[in-house]
Amino acid sequence: MQQAKFSVGIDLGTTHCVLSYLDTTDENAQVEVMPIAQLTAPGTVETRSQLGSFLYQPHEHEMNPASRVLPWSTEPTALVGAIARNLGSKTPIRLIASAKSWLCHGGVNRRDAFLPTGSPEEVEKVSPLRATELYLEHLKQAWNHTHPEHDLIEQDVTITVPASFDPAARDLTAEAARNVGLAHLTLLEEPQAALYNWIDNSNDKWRDEVNVGDIVLVVDIGGGTTDLSLVEVTEDDGNLTLNRIAVGEHILLGGDNMDLALAYRLKMKLAQEGKELQPWQVQAMTHACRDAKEALLNDSELQSVPIVVPSRGSKLLGATLKTELTQQEVQQTLVDGFFPKVTVSEHPVQKARGALTQMGLPYAQDAGITRHIATFLTKQANALAGEESAPAQDFNPFANMPGMPDSESTSSADFIKPTAILFNGGVLKSGLLANRLEETIGEWLIEADAELPKRLTGVDLDLAVASGASYYGAVRRGQGVRIRGGIASSYYVGIESAMPAIPGMAPPLEALCVAPFGMEEGSSVVVPSQEFGLVIGEPVHFQFFGSTVRREDEAGTHLDHWAPEELEELPEIQVTLPVSEGRKQGEVVPVTLASRVTELGTLYLEAIAADNGQKWHVEFDVREDSKSDVEQA
């Protein structure tokens, strides 16, 4: 195949999608953002720089075919984008939002059709995977309509994902892209994409902005997530280089939470007036608060925005409720509620969970984004190259109990100290919120006798991720500086200990490192360790763990104990490994292990029979219906 003409970047965001491109055949070409044609109302098509990540499931008689026509189709596959958001604000039970957050939720089968959650049976359901495909399908059709001679499936496409996405969510994102025909695909971490865009916009002057030894903190707060990364500026043969040295945990906390907080504030205000709202009305008001919030945050002179609460039935039209969201309410709720001024030793509060809870997204329990950033910087205190990680602590069963010392407490100076900050994401377009965040981090550094960080500017916080992704396509061709990083966690497989049966006690689980932190995409490693017994022909489960703090572990590192905060348990894989000729069901085969990181950042674990070299490949993608395959050596 001939070289693709365009490097295309797609920001597949929680609330918006953006598509950018770079003509790789023109050395003077600049990254451009493509306006995306979409329905904004029945029968009305407009082009916008963003495609709303919303899907609306209309009633069969709600829209006639003529009102759904797009430039490339008289029968579009789905209603996505601005029209979905607009219609869904009035009928939220038919609106699918936050599909990206569901895509990374290991507690559900992401191929099952259950969105929109809580809607009546007559509303057609789709899976998080399918919703993602529909957004990508619309972007593909819009591109092909604009560039009829350069089909998107023939271009180099880079799709961005949160740095904290686990292998399952990465693999599902790639699968959705492949399902719409995007074969020439690369995945890129969103904070890296934002930094690439900053580099591109600097016109080769980025080296004047940062120096060897600088630590850049990238804070990306979008509609659904808070994504954190640290990038170290180093030197290689006299040239400045960039190394991504740490990423944060997956934090479901962003603009969506803020919209909901504002809606509940208005709900309480109406309740004081004797007006009670039904749950569906609160949902509708949440969407109205999103627009009002953006207007108030972007215009400090605007004092209030009217909010209309919809009602059902013609007899209730006269009783439609009205209220308003004020500038003061937005500032109090968002600034103090989501960006409280705290010390660096104040970390998120984890409340005891109820035994029964509604099925939903695992949102962060603590809304204080500054506390989450403090935790991240504290955890990564030893992330710099050449520094040794803190020794693992023995598990203390009495930690965090009343009257006992808190295992999370640290000295105020025990955190990695960024020297530069790059903000990204629609939430931080608000100068009010960005300044509060910058001030809080600055106070931590002053307290630790460190210099204030420099704020890196020059990016469009809505468009930077997509633009950086298309620029990254040129970087992969050797044009520009590449941010080095590899995988952002160390990964481990659980090994059951061999011990006599004890009533009421499962065998202790040990952990074996199969992929060390920073392992490069496209690389593989033999896991040095003793032989293990692999059960074939019967249902078995593989338990995996990830760690962003055990940075020094090498492939083959064997752990028989670890502190609770060191390893995060990932959803297990349940498979039945096939029985080949010469072996029998239930046989325990002595094997050694090897692992591979694909170009997409997906991990595969390989078990190799010690007697004849036969191989079993277990897909380390944490999919609900994980497969394995066997091949002869």
mmCIF file of N, CA and C in Angstrom, residues 336-426:
data_model
loop_
_atom_site.group_PDB
_atom_site.id
_atom_site.type_symbol
_atom_site.label_atom_id
_atom_site.label_comp_id
_atom_site.label_asym_id
_atom_site.label_seq_id
_atom_site.Cartn_x
_atom_site.Cartn_y
_atom_site.Cartn_z
ATOM 1 N N ASP A 336 -15.183 26.133 45.101
ATOM 2 C CA ASP A 336 -14.958 25.594 46.439
ATOM 3 C C ASP A 336 -15.248 24.098 46.523
ATOM 4 N N GLY A 337 -16.211 23.629 45.724
ATOM 5 C CA GLY A 337 -16.573 22.219 45.796
ATOM 6 C C GLY A 337 -15.607 21.299 45.064
ATOM 7 N N PHE A 338 -15.109 21.736 43.886
ATOM 8 C CA PHE A 338 -14.268 20.866 43.069
ATOM 9 C C PHE A 338 -12.791 21.254 43.097
ATOM 10 N N PHE A 339 -12.501 22.500 43.474
ATOM 11 C CA PHE A 339 -11.104 22.944 43.524
ATOM 12 C C PHE A 339 -10.805 23.587 44.882
ATOM 13 N N PRO A 340 -11.071 22.853 45.972
ATOM 14 C CA PRO A 340 -10.835 23.443 47.296
ATOM 15 C C PRO A 340 -9.344 23.690 47.515
ATOM 16 N N LYS A 341 -9.055 24.746 48.277
ATOM 17 C CA LYS A 341 -7.665 25.004 48.646
ATOM 18 C C LYS A 341 -7.304 24.074 49.798
ATOM 19 N N VAL A 342 -6.433 23.113 49.526
ATOM 20 C CA VAL A 342 -6.039 22.107 50.511
ATOM 21 C C VAL A 342 -4.522 22.047 50.554
ATOM 22 N N THR A 343 -3.989 21.376 51.567
ATOM 23 C CA THR A 343 -2.553 21.131 51.608
ATOM 24 C C THR A 343 -2.247 19.892 50.790
ATOM 25 N N VAL A 344 -0.989 19.713 50.439
ATOM 26 C CA VAL A 344 -0.610 18.579 49.602
ATOM 27 C C VAL A 344 -0.762 17.252 50.352
ATOM 28 N N SER A 345 -0.883 17.305 51.673
ATOM 29 C CA SER A 345 -1.055 16.073 52.444
ATOM 30 C C SER A 345 -2.519 15.701 52.625
ATOM 31 N N GLU A 346 -3.441 16.540 52.126
ATOM 32 C CA GLU A 346 -4.874 16.224 52.204
ATOM 33 C C GLU A 346 -5.278 15.447 50.962
ATOM 34 N N HIS A 347 -5.685 14.196 51.173
ATOM 35 C CA HIS A 347 -6.001 13.303 50.069
ATOM 36 C C HIS A 347 -7.482 12.946 50.066
ATOM 37 N N PRO A 348 -7.997 12.377 48.974
ATOM 38 C CA PRO A 348 -9.433 12.094 48.875
ATOM 39 C C PRO A 348 -9.952 11.259 50.040
ATOM 40 N N VAL A 349 -11.140 11.618 50.480
ATOM 41 C CA VAL A 349 -11.788 10.891 51.575
ATOM 42 C C VAL A 349 -12.592 9.740 50.980
ATOM 43 N N GLN A 350 -12.312 8.533 51.437
ATOM 44 C CA GLN A 350 -13.037 7.350 50.984
ATOM 45 C C GLN A 350 -14.054 6.967 52.045
ATOM 46 N N LYS A 351 -15.320 7.101 51.718
ATOM 47 C CA LYS A 351 -16.377 6.762 52.655
ATOM 48 C C LYS A 351 -16.722 5.282 52.554
ATOM 49 N N ALA A 352 -17.207 4.726 53.664
ATOM 50 C CA ALA A 352 -17.661 3.339 53.637
ATOM 51 C C ALA A 352 -18.850 3.237 52.690
ATOM 52 N N ARG A 353 -18.832 2.258 51.804
ATOM 53 C CA ARG A 353 -19.876 2.106 50.801
ATOM 54 C C ARG A 353 -21.029 1.283 51.353
ATOM 55 N N GLY A 354 -22.231 1.555 50.877
ATOM 56 C CA GLY A 354 -23.386 0.763 51.261
ATOM 57 C C GLY A 354 -23.305 -0.623 50.651
ATOM 58 N N ALA A 355 -23.964 -1.590 51.313
ATOM 59 C CA ALA A 355 -23.918 -2.966 50.817
ATOM 60 C C ALA A 355 -24.632 -3.085 49.472
ATOM 61 N N LEU A 356 -25.683 -2.293 49.276
ATOM 62 C CA LEU A 356 -26.427 -2.313 48.024
ATOM 63 C C LEU A 356 -26.301 -0.941 47.369
ATOM 64 N N THR A 357 -26.044 -0.954 46.091
ATOM 65 C CA THR A 357 -25.921 0.308 45.367
ATOM 66 C C THR A 357 -26.490 0.133 43.972
ATOM 67 N N GLN A 358 -26.955 1.209 43.376
ATOM 68 C CA GLN A 358 -27.457 1.137 42.013
ATOM 69 C C GLN A 358 -26.307 0.860 41.059
ATOM 70 N N MET A 359 -26.618 0.117 39.979
ATOM 71 C CA MET A 359 -25.613 -0.121 38.960
ATOM 72 C C MET A 359 -25.374 1.186 38.203
ATOM 73 N N GLY A 360 -24.153 1.617 38.205
ATOM 74 C CA GLY A 360 -23.829 2.857 37.513
ATOM 75 C C GLY A 360 -22.331 2.993 37.384
ATOM 76 N N LEU A 361 -21.902 4.130 36.894
ATOM 77 C CA LEU A 361 -20.475 4.363 36.714
ATOM 78 C C LEU A 361 -19.788 4.548 38.067
ATOM 79 N N PRO A 362 -18.545 4.071 38.190
ATOM 80 C CA PRO A 362 -17.815 4.198 39.462
ATOM 81 C C PRO A 362 -17.182 5.569 39.603
ATOM 82 N N TYR A 363 -18.034 6.584 39.785
ATOM 83 C CA TYR A 363 -17.531 7.947 39.916
ATOM 84 C C TYR A 363 -16.663 8.076 41.158
ATOM 85 N N ALA A 364 -15.726 9.018 41.108
ATOM 86 C CA ALA A 364 -14.899 9.291 42.272
ATOM 87 C C ALA A 364 -15.798 9.714 43.431
ATOM 88 N N GLN A 365 -15.515 9.185 44.622
ATOM 89 C CA GLN A 365 -16.334 9.530 45.783
ATOM 90 C C GLN A 365 -16.061 10.945 46.267
ATOM 91 N N ASP A 366 -14.843 11.390 46.128
ATOM 92 C CA ASP A 366 -14.447 12.723 46.590
ATOM 93 C C ASP A 366 -14.372 13.652 45.380
ATOM 94 N N ALA A 367 -15.138 14.733 45.417
ATOM 95 C CA ALA A 367 -15.201 15.650 44.272
ATOM 96 C C ALA A 367 -14.036 16.633 44.223
ATOM 97 N N GLY A 368 -13.187 16.638 45.239
ATOM 98 C CA GLY A 368 -12.087 17.602 45.289
ATOM 99 C C GLY A 368 -10.958 17.233 44.346
ATOM 100 N N ILE A 369 -10.932 17.844 43.166
ATOM 101 C CA ILE A 369 -9.900 17.531 42.173
ATOM 102 C C ILE A 369 -8.518 17.865 42.715
ATOM 103 N N THR A 370 -8.403 18.917 43.491
ATOM 104 C CA THR A 370 -7.098 19.271 44.049
ATOM 105 C C THR A 370 -6.577 18.173 44.980
ATOM 106 N N ARG A 371 -7.473 17.510 45.697
ATOM 107 C CA ARG A 371 -7.032 16.411 46.568
ATOM 108 C C ARG A 371 -6.535 15.225 45.731
ATOM 109 N N HIS A 372 -7.177 14.956 44.602
ATOM 110 C CA HIS A 372 -6.722 13.870 43.724
ATOM 111 C C HIS A 372 -5.345 14.188 43.134
ATOM 112 N N ILE A 373 -5.117 15.451 42.781
ATOM 113 C CA ILE A 373 -3.806 15.836 42.255
ATOM 114 C C ILE A 373 -2.748 15.719 43.343
ATOM 115 N N ALA A 374 -3.094 16.094 44.574
ATOM 116 C CA ALA A 374 -2.156 15.958 45.693
ATOM 117 C C ALA A 374 -1.767 14.499 45.893
ATOM 118 N N THR A 375 -2.734 13.597 45.793
ATOM 119 C CA THR A 375 -2.447 12.164 45.925
ATOM 120 C C THR A 375 -1.504 11.699 44.823
ATOM 121 N N PHE A 376 -1.762 12.130 43.594
ATOM 122 C CA PHE A 376 -0.930 11.736 42.454
ATOM 123 C C PHE A 376 0.511 12.203 42.641
ATOM 124 N N LEU A 377 0.696 13.461 42.991
ATOM 125 C CA LEU A 377 2.056 13.988 43.158
ATOM 126 C C LEU A 377 2.772 13.305 44.322
ATOM 127 N N THR A 378 2.028 12.960 45.367
ATOM 128 C CA THR A 378 2.632 12.281 46.510
ATOM 129 C C THR A 378 3.040 10.856 46.145
ATOM 130 N N LYS A 379 2.158 10.153 45.432
ATOM 131 C CA LYS A 379 2.473 8.774 45.021
ATOM 132 C C LYS A 379 3.695 8.729 44.119
ATOM 133 N N GLN A 380 3.890 9.774 43.331
ATOM 134 C CA GLN A 380 4.985 9.785 42.369
ATOM 135 C C GLN A 380 6.205 10.542 42.901
ATOM 136 N N ALA A 381 6.340 10.592 44.214
ATOM 137 C CA ALA A 381 7.458 11.325 44.820
ATOM 138 C C ALA A 381 8.806 10.816 44.330
ATOM 139 N N ASN A 382 8.890 9.540 43.973
ATOM 140 C CA ASN A 382 10.162 8.947 43.551
ATOM 141 C C ASN A 382 10.160 8.573 42.070
ATOM 142 N N ALA A 383 9.395 9.308 41.268
ATOM 143 C CA ALA A 383 9.248 8.933 39.859
ATOM 144 C C ALA A 383 10.391 9.393 38.972
ATOM 145 N N LEU A 384 11.258 10.274 39.467
ATOM 146 C CA LEU A 384 12.331 10.785 38.620
ATOM 147 C C LEU A 384 13.326 9.694 38.283
ATOM 148 N N ALA A 385 13.895 9.783 37.090
ATOM 149 C CA ALA A 385 14.885 8.803 36.646
ATOM 150 C C ALA A 385 16.044 8.756 37.630
ATOM 151 N N GLY A 386 16.431 7.540 38.009
ATOM 152 C CA GLY A 386 17.579 7.368 38.890
ATOM 153 C C GLY A 386 17.242 7.363 40.351
ATOM 154 N N GLU A 387 16.003 7.736 40.704
ATOM 155 C CA GLU A 387 15.617 7.722 42.109
ATOM 156 C C GLU A 387 15.017 6.379 42.457
ATOM 157 N N GLU A 388 15.326 5.893 43.620
ATOM 158 C CA GLU A 388 14.806 4.606 44.045
ATOM 159 C C GLU A 388 13.405 4.776 44.588
ATOM 160 N N SER A 389 12.562 3.768 44.303
ATOM 161 C CA SER A 389 11.215 3.797 44.829
ATOM 162 C C SER A 389 11.242 3.570 46.321
ATOM 163 N N ALA A 390 10.230 4.083 46.983
ATOM 164 C CA ALA A 390 10.128 3.849 48.415
ATOM 165 C C ALA A 390 9.915 2.369 48.663
ATOM 166 N N PRO A 391 10.522 1.811 49.716
ATOM 167 C CA PRO A 391 10.356 0.399 49.976
ATOM 168 C C PRO A 391 8.911 0.052 50.268
ATOM 169 N N ALA A 392 8.520 -1.132 49.837
ATOM 170 C CA ALA A 392 7.157 -1.585 50.075
ATOM 171 C C ALA A 392 6.939 -1.766 51.564
ATOM 172 N N GLN A 393 5.774 -1.355 52.038
ATOM 173 C CA GLN A 393 5.456 -1.501 53.440
ATOM 174 C C GLN A 393 4.669 -2.778 53.663
ATOM 175 N N ASP A 394 4.884 -3.402 54.799
ATOM 176 C CA ASP A 394 4.100 -4.569 55.142
ATOM 177 C C ASP A 394 2.649 -4.140 55.349
ATOM 178 N N PHE A 395 1.756 -5.019 55.012
ATOM 179 C CA PHE A 395 0.340 -4.736 55.165
ATOM 180 C C PHE A 395 -0.019 -4.598 56.636
ATOM 181 N N ASN A 396 -0.700 -3.514 56.973
ATOM 182 C CA ASN A 396 -1.116 -3.257 58.350
ATOM 183 C C ASN A 396 -2.630 -3.349 58.421
ATOM 184 N N PRO A 397 -3.189 -4.424 58.999
ATOM 185 C CA PRO A 397 -4.637 -4.593 59.005
ATOM 186 C C PRO A 397 -5.353 -3.550 59.837
ATOM 187 N N PHE A 398 -4.607 -2.808 60.678
ATOM 188 C CA PHE A 398 -5.247 -1.814 61.535
ATOM 189 C C PHE A 398 -5.148 -0.407 60.957
ATOM 190 N N ALA A 399 -4.489 -0.272 59.773
ATOM 191 C CA ALA A 399 -4.337 1.050 59.177
ATOM 192 C C ALA A 399 -5.695 1.642 58.852
ATOM 193 N N ASN A 400 -5.806 2.963 59.002
ATOM 194 C CA ASN A 400 -7.008 3.723 58.674
ATOM 195 C C ASN A 400 -8.197 3.420 59.579
ATOM 196 N N MET A 401 -7.993 2.652 60.674
ATOM 197 C CA MET A 401 -9.066 2.422 61.622
ATOM 198 C C MET A 401 -9.075 3.570 62.625
ATOM 199 N N PRO A 402 -10.241 3.861 63.221
ATOM 200 C CA PRO A 402 -10.306 4.957 64.187
ATOM 201 C C PRO A 402 -9.270 4.782 65.290
ATOM 202 N N GLY A 403 -8.573 5.862 65.574
ATOM 203 C CA GLY A 403 -7.595 5.821 66.647
ATOM 204 C C GLY A 403 -6.240 5.309 66.227
ATOM 205 N N MET A 404 -6.101 4.862 64.954
ATOM 206 C CA MET A 404 -4.828 4.342 64.484
ATOM 207 C C MET A 404 -4.224 5.341 63.499
ATOM 208 N N PRO A 405 -2.896 5.343 63.361
ATOM 209 C CA PRO A 405 -2.265 6.290 62.424
ATOM 210 C C PRO A 405 -2.695 6.019 60.990
ATOM 211 N N ASP A 406 -2.881 7.068 60.223
ATOM 212 C CA ASP A 406 -3.304 6.960 58.824
ATOM 213 C C ASP A 406 -2.106 6.600 57.954
ATOM 214 N N SER A 407 -2.222 5.471 57.224
ATOM 215 C CA SER A 407 -1.091 5.016 56.402
ATOM 216 C C SER A 407 -0.841 5.933 55.226
ATOM 217 N N GLU A 408 -1.816 6.814 54.905
ATOM 218 C CA GLU A 408 -1.646 7.694 53.745
ATOM 219 C C GLU A 408 -0.939 8.991 54.118
ATOM 220 N N SER A 409 -0.788 9.261 55.440
ATOM 221 C CA SER A 409 -0.228 10.551 55.832
ATOM 222 C C SER A 409 1.232 10.652 55.413
ATOM 223 N N THR A 410 1.593 11.808 54.918
ATOM 224 C CA THR A 410 2.963 12.045 54.473
ATOM 225 C C THR A 410 3.373 13.441 54.902
ATOM 226 N N SER A 411 4.640 13.696 54.876
ATOM 227 C CA SER A 411 5.088 15.054 55.156
ATOM 228 C C SER A 411 4.716 15.929 53.976
ATOM 229 N N SER A 412 4.556 17.225 54.249
ATOM 230 C CA SER A 412 4.084 18.125 53.207
ATOM 231 C C SER A 412 5.073 18.237 52.062
ATOM 232 N N ALA A 413 6.346 17.905 52.290
ATOM 233 C CA ALA A 413 7.355 18.067 51.247
ATOM 234 C C ALA A 413 7.588 16.780 50.463
ATOM 235 N N ASP A 414 6.937 15.696 50.851
ATOM 236 C CA ASP A 414 7.193 14.402 50.231
ATOM 237 C C ASP A 414 6.313 14.206 48.996
ATOM 238 N N PHE A 415 6.598 15.002 47.957
ATOM 239 C CA PHE A 415 5.857 14.866 46.706
ATOM 240 C C PHE A 415 6.745 15.351 45.574
ATOM 241 N N ILE A 416 6.465 14.863 44.375
ATOM 242 C CA ILE A 416 7.237 15.316 43.220
ATOM 243 C C ILE A 416 6.807 16.743 42.897
ATOM 244 N N LYS A 417 7.765 17.579 42.566
ATOM 245 C CA LYS A 417 7.500 19.008 42.437
ATOM 246 C C LYS A 417 7.594 19.446 40.980
ATOM 247 N N PRO A 418 6.443 19.632 40.341
ATOM 248 C CA PRO A 418 6.468 20.056 38.935
ATOM 249 C C PRO A 418 7.037 21.460 38.797
ATOM 250 N N THR A 419 7.754 21.672 37.718
ATOM 251 C CA THR A 419 8.305 22.996 37.432
ATOM 252 C C THR A 419 7.532 23.701 36.317
ATOM 253 N N ALA A 420 6.645 22.969 35.667
ATOM 254 C CA ALA A 420 5.813 23.549 34.611
ATOM 255 C C ALA A 420 4.470 22.833 34.618
ATOM 256 N N ILE A 421 3.420 23.533 34.209
ATOM 257 C CA ILE A 421 2.077 22.963 34.170
ATOM 258 C C ILE A 421 1.465 23.242 32.803
ATOM 259 N N LEU A 422 0.851 22.224 32.229
ATOM 260 C CA LEU A 422 0.081 22.389 30.996
ATOM 261 C C LEU A 422 -1.356 21.964 31.285
ATOM 262 N N PHE A 423 -2.277 22.883 31.123
ATOM 263 C CA PHE A 423 -3.693 22.584 31.340
ATOM 264 C C PHE A 423 -4.336 22.180 30.018
ATOM 265 N N ASN A 424 -5.318 21.283 30.108
ATOM 266 C CA ASN A 424 -6.086 20.888 28.936
ATOM 267 C C ASN A 424 -7.483 20.478 29.396
ATOM 268 N N GLY A 425 -8.406 20.451 28.456
ATOM 269 C CA GLY A 425 -9.770 20.037 28.760
ATOM 270 C C GLY A 425 -10.700 21.223 28.904
ATOM 271 N N GLY A 426 -11.955 21.015 28.499
ATOM 272 C CA GLY A 426 -12.929 22.099 28.476
ATOM 273 C C GLY A 426 -13.164 22.755 29.818
#
